Short mmCIF file of C-alpha atoms in Angstrom, two decimals:
data_model
loop_
_atom_site.label_atom_id
_atom_site.label_comp_id
_atom_site.label_asym_id
_atom_site.label_seq_id
_atom_site.Cartn_x
_atom_site.Cartn_y
_atom_site.Cartn_z
CA PHE A 166 116.87 107.91 88.57
CA VAL A 167 115.04 108.52 91.46
CA ASP A 168 116.50 105.08 93.26
CA TYR A 169 119.98 106.33 91.75
CA ALA A 170 119.59 109.78 93.65
CA TYR A 171 118.56 107.82 96.55
CA LYS A 172 121.22 105.35 96.80
CA HIS A 173 123.50 108.08 96.53
CA GLY A 174 122.87 109.93 99.81
CA TRP A 175 119.86 112.46 98.61
CA ARG A 176 115.95 112.33 99.93
CA ALA A 177 114.34 111.12 97.02
CA ARG A 178 110.42 111.43 96.22
CA GLY A 179 108.84 110.73 92.46
CA MET A 180 105.48 111.25 91.77
CA ASP A 181 103.94 110.54 88.46
CA PRO A 182 99.73 110.68 87.39
CA SER A 183 100.22 107.57 86.16
CA LYS A 184 99.39 104.58 88.57
CA GLU A 185 100.40 102.32 86.12
CA ALA A 186 103.94 103.98 86.51
CA ILE A 187 103.90 104.13 90.14
CA ASP A 188 103.24 100.45 90.39
CA TYR A 189 106.32 99.98 88.05
CA ALA A 190 108.54 102.39 90.04
CA TYR A 191 107.64 100.25 93.33
CA GLN A 192 108.64 97.48 91.95
CA HIS A 193 112.16 98.52 91.21
CA VAL A 194 112.75 101.37 93.87
CA SER A 195 110.90 99.85 96.75
CA ALA A 196 113.38 101.75 99.66
CA VAL A 197 111.76 105.06 97.69
CA GLU A 198 108.44 106.88 98.21
CA MET A 199 107.16 107.13 95.18
CA CYS A 200 103.28 109.51 94.62
CA GLN A 201 100.73 109.06 92.69
CA ILE A 202 99.77 112.71 91.95
CA ALA A 203 100.93 115.47 89.46
CA TRP A 204 102.98 118.20 89.68
CA ASP A 205 100.47 120.44 90.01
CA SER A 206 98.65 118.91 92.63
CA GLN A 207 96.98 120.32 96.31
CA HIS A 208 99.25 118.25 97.73
CA PHE A 209 102.01 120.22 97.39
CA ASN A 210 101.52 123.96 100.05
CA ARG A 211 103.24 127.01 98.49
CA TYR A 212 106.49 126.47 101.53
CA SER A 213 107.00 123.30 99.79
CA THR A 214 110.76 123.32 98.74
CA PHE A 215 113.31 121.09 97.09
CA GLU A 216 116.52 121.34 96.56
CA VAL A 217 116.42 119.51 93.33
CA VAL A 218 113.30 119.58 90.67
CA THR A 219 113.41 116.54 87.59
CA ALA A 220 111.55 116.73 84.80
CA PHE A 221 113.11 114.24 82.52
CA TRP A 222 110.70 114.24 79.18
CA LEU A 223 107.89 115.89 80.67
CA LEU A 224 107.84 119.57 79.27
CA GLU A 225 107.04 118.03 75.26
CA HIS A 226 103.73 116.50 76.91
CA LEU A 227 101.97 119.54 78.97
CA PRO A 228 99.41 121.53 78.03
CA ASP A 229 101.50 124.45 79.81
CA PRO A 230 105.06 124.77 80.06
CA ARG A 231 105.13 127.81 81.21
CA ALA A 232 102.79 127.07 84.39
CA PHE A 233 105.17 124.14 85.28
CA LEU A 234 108.17 126.06 84.91
CA THR A 235 106.67 128.83 87.29
CA TRP A 236 105.55 125.74 89.89
CA ALA A 237 109.01 124.62 90.22
CA ARG A 238 110.25 127.88 90.32
CA LEU A 239 108.35 128.77 93.31
CA HIS A 240 109.07 125.28 95.12
CA LEU A 241 113.06 125.57 94.47
CA ALA A 242 114.72 126.10 97.59
CA PRO A 243 117.70 128.93 97.48
CA GLY A 244 120.44 127.77 95.12
CA GLY A 245 117.92 125.20 94.09
CA VAL A 246 118.58 123.60 90.84
CA LEU A 247 116.17 122.54 87.98
CA ALA A 248 117.12 119.53 85.59
CA LEU A 249 115.48 119.32 82.73
CA CYS A 250 115.69 116.34 79.44
CA VAL A 251 113.32 116.98 76.18
CA PRO A 252 113.33 115.79 72.74
CA ASN A 253 115.65 117.94 70.87
CA GLU A 254 113.00 118.13 67.85
CA TRP A 255 114.28 120.21 64.24
CA ASN A 256 117.96 120.15 64.84
CA TRP A 257 120.26 120.19 61.49
CA VAL A 258 121.19 116.77 61.82
CA GLN A 259 117.57 115.59 62.23
CA ALA A 260 116.43 118.48 59.08
CA GLN A 261 118.86 116.44 56.90
CA ALA A 262 118.23 112.56 57.75
CA ASN A 263 114.12 114.12 57.53
CA VAL A 264 115.42 114.25 53.34
CA ILE A 265 116.41 110.83 52.75
CA THR A 266 114.31 108.80 55.13
CA LYS A 267 111.18 106.93 54.36
CA THR A 268 109.23 108.12 57.04
CA PRO A 269 109.26 111.44 57.41
CA ASN A 270 108.36 113.90 60.19
CA TRP A 271 108.87 110.50 62.61
CA TRP A 272 109.57 112.65 65.50
CA LEU A 273 105.35 113.69 65.18
CA HIS A 274 103.92 111.98 68.37
CA PRO A 275 99.89 112.14 69.48
CA THR A 276 100.89 112.35 73.12
CA HIS A 277 103.64 115.74 72.44
CA LEU A 278 101.66 119.00 72.78
CA ASN A 279 105.40 120.85 72.40
CA TYR A 280 108.36 120.72 70.34
CA TRP A 281 111.61 121.63 71.58
CA SER A 282 114.86 123.09 69.76
CA ALA A 283 117.66 124.44 71.98
CA ALA A 284 116.88 127.99 70.92
CA THR A 285 113.06 127.53 72.05
CA LEU A 286 114.08 125.41 75.31
CA TYR A 287 116.62 128.71 76.10
CA GLY A 288 114.14 131.09 75.68
CA MET A 289 111.16 128.87 77.43
CA LEU A 290 113.10 128.73 80.59
CA GLY A 291 114.92 132.55 80.44
CA ARG A 292 111.28 133.68 79.81
CA ALA A 293 110.11 131.67 82.97
CA GLY A 294 113.17 132.84 85.44
CA PHE A 295 115.68 130.74 85.25
CA ARG A 296 119.90 130.85 84.10
CA VAL A 297 120.79 127.69 82.01
CA MET A 298 124.27 126.68 83.96
CA ASP A 299 125.12 123.19 82.03
CA ALA A 300 123.62 121.75 78.58
CA LEU A 301 124.31 118.32 77.30
CA GLY A 302 123.39 116.70 73.75
CA SER A 303 122.45 112.77 73.41
CA PHE A 304 124.41 111.31 70.62
CA PRO A 305 122.28 112.83 67.40
CA ILE A 306 121.14 109.14 66.54
CA GLU A 307 119.51 110.55 62.91
CA ALA A 308 122.99 110.96 61.78
CA VAL A 309 123.07 107.21 61.21
CA ILE A 310 120.13 107.60 58.68
CA LEU A 311 122.81 109.92 57.07
CA GLU A 312 125.17 107.25 56.90
CA GLY A 313 122.80 104.94 55.60
CA THR A 314 121.08 102.70 57.99
CA ASP A 315 117.02 104.17 57.85
CA TYR A 316 115.86 102.72 61.25
CA VAL A 317 112.59 104.71 61.36
CA GLY A 318 109.79 102.06 61.17
CA ASP A 319 111.10 99.32 62.20
CA GLU A 320 111.78 98.91 66.01
CA ARG A 321 114.09 95.90 66.00
CA LEU A 322 116.95 97.99 63.73
CA GLY A 323 116.14 101.28 66.20
CA ASP A 324 116.81 98.90 69.13
CA GLU A 325 120.01 98.30 67.72
CA MET A 326 120.92 100.83 67.21
CA HIS A 327 120.06 102.38 70.49
CA ALA A 328 122.08 99.63 71.46
CA LEU A 329 125.30 100.01 69.67
CA MET A 330 124.97 104.32 70.55
CA ARG A 331 125.09 103.19 73.98
CA GLN A 332 127.99 100.76 73.72
CA SER A 333 130.10 103.68 72.15
CA GLU A 334 129.28 106.44 75.25
CA LEU A 335 130.11 104.13 77.73
CA LYS A 336 133.16 102.93 76.26
CA LEU A 337 134.02 106.60 77.07
CA ASP A 338 135.34 108.28 80.25
CA ARG A 339 132.70 109.90 82.52
CA GLY A 340 135.22 113.06 81.42
CA THR A 341 135.42 112.85 77.67
CA ARG A 342 131.60 111.77 77.70
CA LEU A 343 130.57 115.05 79.22
CA ALA A 344 132.84 116.78 76.76
CA VAL A 345 131.49 115.59 73.95
CA GLN A 346 127.75 115.80 75.01
CA ARG A 347 128.34 119.69 75.89
CA LYS A 348 129.79 120.19 72.16
CA HIS A 349 126.35 118.50 70.85
CA ALA A 350 124.11 120.69 72.87
CA LEU A 351 126.71 123.80 71.86
CA GLN A 352 126.23 122.50 68.07
CA ALA A 353 122.38 122.67 68.67
CA CYS A 354 121.99 118.53 67.66
CA GLY A 355 121.46 115.53 70.48
CA ARG A 356 118.61 113.25 69.82
CA ASP A 357 117.68 114.79 73.52
CA LEU A 358 118.27 117.79 75.12
CA PHE A 359 119.30 117.78 79.10
CA VAL A 360 119.72 121.38 80.55
CA VAL A 361 120.44 122.10 84.54
CA CYS A 362 119.52 125.74 85.47
CA LYS A 363 118.92 128.03 88.59
CA VAL A 364 116.44 130.66 89.40
CA ASP A 365 118.16 133.86 88.03
CA ALA A 366 119.30 136.15 90.39
#
């Protein structure tokens, strides 16, 4: 994503506390600045501002996600945008699939300290002073369990289902794909929620 932003004219910078992640990134995005630091590092003073802050699959790992949202609000320039992605857990499709899968509650993971639904994510953003401008839901992959393909616990089958999902989405033109994903978000389904928000004036 950082590489994509850079190639489209943004002065993009990536950061991650993991040396392995930064090393991997530099193998793929050598022209982009990558920093081995955490978001709450003293590297950022209170006057460091950004037009866009992105946090993809981060909030579920943080012991205090509200602290990150406060940090993001402080460091966004006027009119700036926060873009988040989190796994969408305990949604209604997942709940139905959970009844019939051989591996109940498969989404529970030892690295996840928080679990998000559309309601809890939007509520947290609102309390942190953000207003949701747009929301997308990715393909509700759990639906294939309801259709008889229990991919949970079978990595090979899971990869096949993911590839089919990706092929299906890429066959749609951009406008149709966004319309479908907005519908998923409105229906509170989709494997992941992608949210764009601004500081609430």
